[in-house]
Coordinates of C-alpha atoms and ligand atoms in Angstrom, one line a residue:
M107 CA 6.8 -9.5 -22.1
T108 CA 7.5 -11.8 -24.9
E109 CA 4.4 -13.2 -26.6
R110 CA 4.9 -16.9 -27.2
T111 CA 2.7 -19.1 -29.4
K112 CA 0.7 -21.7 -27.6
Y113 CA 0.5 -25.2 -28.9
I114 CA -1.7 -28.3 -28.3
V115 CA 0.4 -31.2 -29.6
G116 CA -1.2 -34.6 -29.7
N117 CA 1.2 -37.5 -29.3
W118 CA -0.7 -40.5 -30.6
K119 CA 2.0 -43.0 -29.7
M120 CA 1.4 -46.4 -31.3
N121 CA -2.3 -46.0 -31.6
Q122 CA -4.9 -45.3 -34.3
N123 CA -5.5 -47.1 -37.6
T124 CA -6.3 -45.5 -41.0
E125 CA -10.0 -45.3 -40.2
D126 CA -9.4 -43.6 -36.8
V127 CA -7.1 -41.0 -38.4
I128 CA -9.7 -40.1 -41.0
A129 CA -12.5 -40.0 -38.5
F130 CA -10.4 -37.7 -36.2
F131 CA -9.8 -35.0 -38.8
D132 CA -13.4 -35.3 -40.2
A133 CA -14.7 -34.4 -36.7
I134 CA -12.4 -31.4 -36.1
D135 CA -14.0 -28.0 -36.2
S136 CA -11.1 -25.9 -37.4
A137 CA -12.8 -22.6 -36.6
K138 CA -12.7 -23.5 -32.9
L139 CA -8.9 -24.3 -32.8
R140 CA -7.6 -21.7 -30.4
H141 CA -4.0 -22.7 -30.3
E142 CA -1.5 -24.1 -32.8
A143 CA -2.8 -27.6 -33.6
W144 CA -0.2 -30.3 -34.1
I145 CA -0.4 -34.1 -34.2
A146 CA 2.4 -36.7 -34.1
P147 CA 0.8 -39.9 -35.4
Q148 CA 2.7 -43.2 -36.1
A149 CA 5.2 -42.2 -38.8
I150 CA 3.5 -44.4 -41.4
H151 CA 0.3 -42.4 -40.9
I152 CA 1.9 -39.0 -41.6
P153 CA 0.9 -38.9 -45.3
I154 CA -2.7 -39.9 -44.4
C155 CA -2.8 -37.1 -41.9
L156 CA -1.4 -34.6 -44.3
Q157 CA -4.0 -35.6 -46.9
N158 CA -6.9 -35.1 -44.4
T159 CA -6.1 -31.7 -42.9
D160 CA -4.7 -28.3 -43.8
D161 CA -5.1 -27.0 -40.3
F162 CA -2.7 -29.1 -38.4
K163 CA 1.1 -29.5 -38.5
I164 CA 2.0 -33.1 -38.6
G165 CA 5.2 -34.6 -37.2
A166 CA 7.0 -37.8 -36.1
Q167 CA 7.5 -39.2 -32.6
N168 CA 11.2 -40.1 -33.2
C169 CA 13.8 -40.1 -35.9
A170 CA 17.2 -41.6 -36.6
T171 CA 20.6 -40.1 -36.0
E172 CA 21.5 -40.4 -39.8
N173 CA 19.7 -39.4 -43.0
S174 CA 20.3 -42.6 -44.9
G175 CA 22.3 -45.8 -44.9
A176 CA 22.2 -49.3 -43.4
F177 CA 19.9 -48.6 -40.4
T178 CA 17.2 -51.2 -40.8
G179 CA 13.9 -50.1 -39.3
E180 CA 14.9 -46.5 -38.6
I181 CA 13.0 -43.3 -39.6
S182 CA 15.1 -41.0 -41.7
P183 CA 14.8 -37.3 -40.8
A184 CA 15.5 -36.4 -44.4
S185 CA 12.6 -38.6 -45.5
L186 CA 10.3 -37.1 -42.9
K187 CA 11.0 -33.7 -44.4
D188 CA 10.6 -35.1 -47.9
I189 CA 7.1 -36.4 -47.1
G190 CA 6.0 -33.1 -45.6
A191 CA 6.4 -33.6 -41.9
H192 CA 6.9 -30.4 -39.9
F193 CA 8.4 -31.5 -36.6
V194 CA 9.7 -34.4 -34.7
I195 CA 9.5 -35.3 -31.0
I196 CA 12.9 -36.2 -29.5
G197 CA 13.6 -37.7 -26.1
H198 CA 10.1 -38.7 -25.1
S199 CA 10.5 -40.6 -21.8
E200 CA 9.3 -43.8 -23.5
R201 CA 12.2 -43.5 -25.9
R202 CA 14.6 -42.8 -23.0
S203 CA 13.4 -45.7 -20.8
I204 CA 12.2 -48.4 -23.2
Y205 CA 14.8 -47.9 -26.0
N206 CA 17.6 -46.7 -23.8
E207 CA 18.2 -43.5 -25.8
D208 CA 20.8 -41.5 -23.9
D209 CA 21.6 -37.8 -23.9
A210 CA 24.3 -38.1 -26.6
T211 CA 22.0 -40.0 -29.0
L212 CA 19.2 -37.5 -28.4
N213 CA 21.5 -34.6 -29.0
A214 CA 22.5 -36.2 -32.4
K215 CA 18.9 -36.7 -33.3
A216 CA 18.0 -33.1 -32.4
K217 CA 20.8 -31.8 -34.5
I218 CA 20.1 -33.8 -37.6
A219 CA 16.3 -33.1 -37.4
L220 CA 17.1 -29.3 -37.2
A221 CA 19.5 -29.6 -40.1
N222 CA 16.6 -31.0 -42.1
D223 CA 14.5 -28.0 -41.2
L224 CA 12.2 -30.0 -38.9
T225 CA 11.1 -28.3 -35.6
V226 CA 12.2 -30.3 -32.6
I227 CA 10.0 -30.9 -29.6
F228 CA 12.7 -31.9 -27.1
C229 CA 11.3 -33.7 -24.0
I230 CA 12.7 -33.7 -20.6
G231 CA 11.3 -34.8 -17.2
E232 CA 12.1 -36.5 -13.9
T233 CA 10.9 -39.7 -12.4
L234 CA 9.0 -39.9 -9.2
E235 CA 12.0 -41.3 -7.4
Q236 CA 14.1 -38.3 -8.6
R237 CA 11.5 -35.8 -7.5
E238 CA 11.2 -37.4 -4.1
A239 CA 15.0 -37.3 -3.7
G240 CA 14.9 -33.5 -4.5
K241 CA 16.8 -33.9 -7.7
V242 CA 14.3 -32.3 -10.2
E243 CA 16.6 -29.4 -11.1
E244 CA 19.7 -31.5 -11.3
V245 CA 18.0 -34.0 -13.7
L246 CA 16.5 -31.4 -15.9
A247 CA 19.7 -29.4 -16.1
E248 CA 21.6 -32.5 -17.2
Q249 CA 19.0 -33.4 -19.8
L250 CA 19.0 -29.9 -21.2
S251 CA 22.7 -29.2 -21.2
K252 CA 23.6 -32.6 -22.8
G253 CA 20.6 -33.0 -25.0
L254 CA 20.7 -29.5 -26.4
A255 CA 24.5 -29.1 -26.4
D256 CA 25.8 -27.0 -29.4
I257 CA 22.3 -26.2 -30.6
D258 CA 21.5 -22.7 -31.6
S259 CA 18.1 -22.7 -33.4
E260 CA 14.8 -21.0 -33.1
N261 CA 13.1 -24.2 -34.1
V262 CA 13.3 -25.9 -30.7
I263 CA 10.3 -26.3 -28.4
I264 CA 10.8 -27.9 -25.0
A265 CA 8.3 -30.3 -23.5
Y266 CA 8.5 -30.8 -19.7
E267 CA 6.9 -34.1 -19.0
P268 CA 7.3 -35.4 -15.4
V269 CA 7.5 -39.2 -16.0
W270 CA 5.2 -39.9 -13.0
A271 CA 2.4 -37.9 -14.7
I272 CA 2.6 -39.6 -18.1
G273 CA -0.4 -41.9 -18.7
T274 CA -1.1 -42.1 -15.0
G275 CA -4.0 -39.7 -14.6
V276 CA -1.8 -37.8 -12.1
T277 CA -1.1 -34.3 -13.3
A278 CA 1.5 -31.9 -11.9
T279 CA -0.4 -29.1 -10.2
P280 CA -0.3 -25.8 -12.1
E281 CA 1.9 -24.5 -9.3
Q282 CA 4.3 -27.4 -9.6
A283 CA 4.4 -27.2 -13.4
Q284 CA 4.8 -23.4 -13.4
E285 CA 7.7 -23.5 -10.9
T286 CA 9.5 -26.1 -13.0
H287 CA 8.8 -24.3 -16.3
A288 CA 10.2 -21.1 -14.8
Y289 CA 13.3 -23.0 -13.7
I290 CA 13.7 -24.5 -17.2
R291 CA 13.4 -21.0 -18.9
Q292 CA 16.0 -19.5 -16.5
Y293 CA 18.3 -22.5 -17.0
I294 CA 18.1 -22.1 -20.8
N295 CA 18.8 -18.3 -20.6
D296 CA 21.8 -18.8 -18.3
N297 CA 23.3 -21.9 -19.9
L298 CA 22.2 -22.6 -23.5
S299 CA 22.6 -21.0 -26.9
I300 CA 18.9 -20.8 -27.6
D301 CA 16.8 -17.9 -26.3
G302 CA 14.7 -19.0 -23.3
N303 CA 12.3 -16.1 -23.5
K304 CA 11.4 -17.0 -27.1
T305 CA 11.3 -20.8 -26.6
S306 CA 7.9 -22.3 -26.0
I307 CA 7.9 -24.8 -23.1
L308 CA 5.0 -27.2 -23.2
Y309 CA 3.7 -29.3 -20.3
G310 CA 2.9 -32.9 -20.7
G311 CA 1.5 -35.6 -18.4
S312 CA -2.2 -36.3 -18.1
V313 CA -3.3 -33.0 -19.7
K314 CA -7.0 -33.2 -20.3
P315 CA -9.9 -30.8 -21.1
S316 CA -10.6 -30.4 -17.4
N317 CA -7.2 -29.2 -16.4
V318 CA -5.8 -27.6 -19.6
E319 CA -7.0 -24.1 -18.9
D320 CA -5.4 -23.9 -15.4
L321 CA -2.1 -25.2 -16.8
L322 CA -2.1 -22.9 -19.9
S323 CA -2.9 -19.9 -17.9
C324 CA 0.4 -20.2 -16.1
K325 CA 3.0 -17.6 -17.2
D326 CA 5.6 -20.0 -18.4
I327 CA 3.4 -22.8 -19.8
D328 CA 3.1 -22.4 -23.5
G329 CA 0.9 -25.4 -24.3
G330 CA 0.5 -29.1 -23.9
L331 CA 2.0 -32.3 -25.2
V332 CA -1.0 -34.6 -24.9
G333 CA -1.3 -38.4 -25.2
G334 CA -4.5 -40.1 -24.2
A335 CA -6.7 -36.9 -24.3
A336 CA -5.6 -36.2 -27.9
L337 CA -6.8 -39.5 -29.4
Q338 CA -10.4 -38.5 -30.0
A339 CA -11.5 -35.4 -31.8
D340 CA -14.0 -34.3 -29.2
S341 CA -11.5 -34.5 -26.4
Y342 CA -8.8 -32.9 -28.5
M343 CA -11.3 -30.0 -29.3
G344 CA -11.9 -29.8 -25.5
L345 CA -8.2 -28.9 -25.1
H346 CA -8.8 -25.8 -27.3
A347 CA -12.0 -24.8 -25.4
Ligands
PGA678 P1 -0.6 -38.5 -21.5 O1 0.8 -38.7 -22.3 O2 -1.2 -37.2 -21.9 O3 -1.4 -39.8 -21.9 O4 -0.2 -38.6 -20.0 C1 1.6 -37.6 -22.6 C2 2.8 -38.0 -23.3 O5 3.3 -39.1 -23.1 O6 3.3 -37.2 -24.2

């Protein structure tokens, strides 16, 4: 059996100020981090995070499809690399639904991030309506095949985040999540250029200290992408307990 690294990735979304960032890292007990510890703060806080920790990998929540040019307000993947970011989250459901990022755009973002030597956490997930219509596999297959088209890299991590579980307090059961993760791994092996057995697949959607162990003990769940429960250090530490 392939041993895959497990990750607890905090997605801070548009939260935290400078004081919160410093307080978070001050309160972390590094000796007790059991898994790879990653945080995606607001992009402008990446340098402050890097200055306050040696134990976490720090990354962005989004990046542009180009490295430079007339793209007012965008975040250059080359600049992320330049300031020391390690990874970038691509295709979070909030980017897909609020900012209308489609599969082709996300594919371009993933490619340019990888070209800049940033690890990509590529997010996929179905809505409640799609789940109830029995379309989970169809939706995930499309997001994977289009979003990761022509990508052959060991620096891709998948995050399966059912949209109905994000920020709602409703978590997929470990059985539901495991079943879907197994499908994703098989789909990758059968259809994509990356190696499904080596690719870490994180679960996201209302992960918290009380459910993290049941989720992470599933065979195909290689960690969590965590919003709300990763904002405070004590709760984040609880995800490593
Ligand atoms: P949540 O968010 O843990 O607050 O549900 C997860 C995410 O959006 O990545």
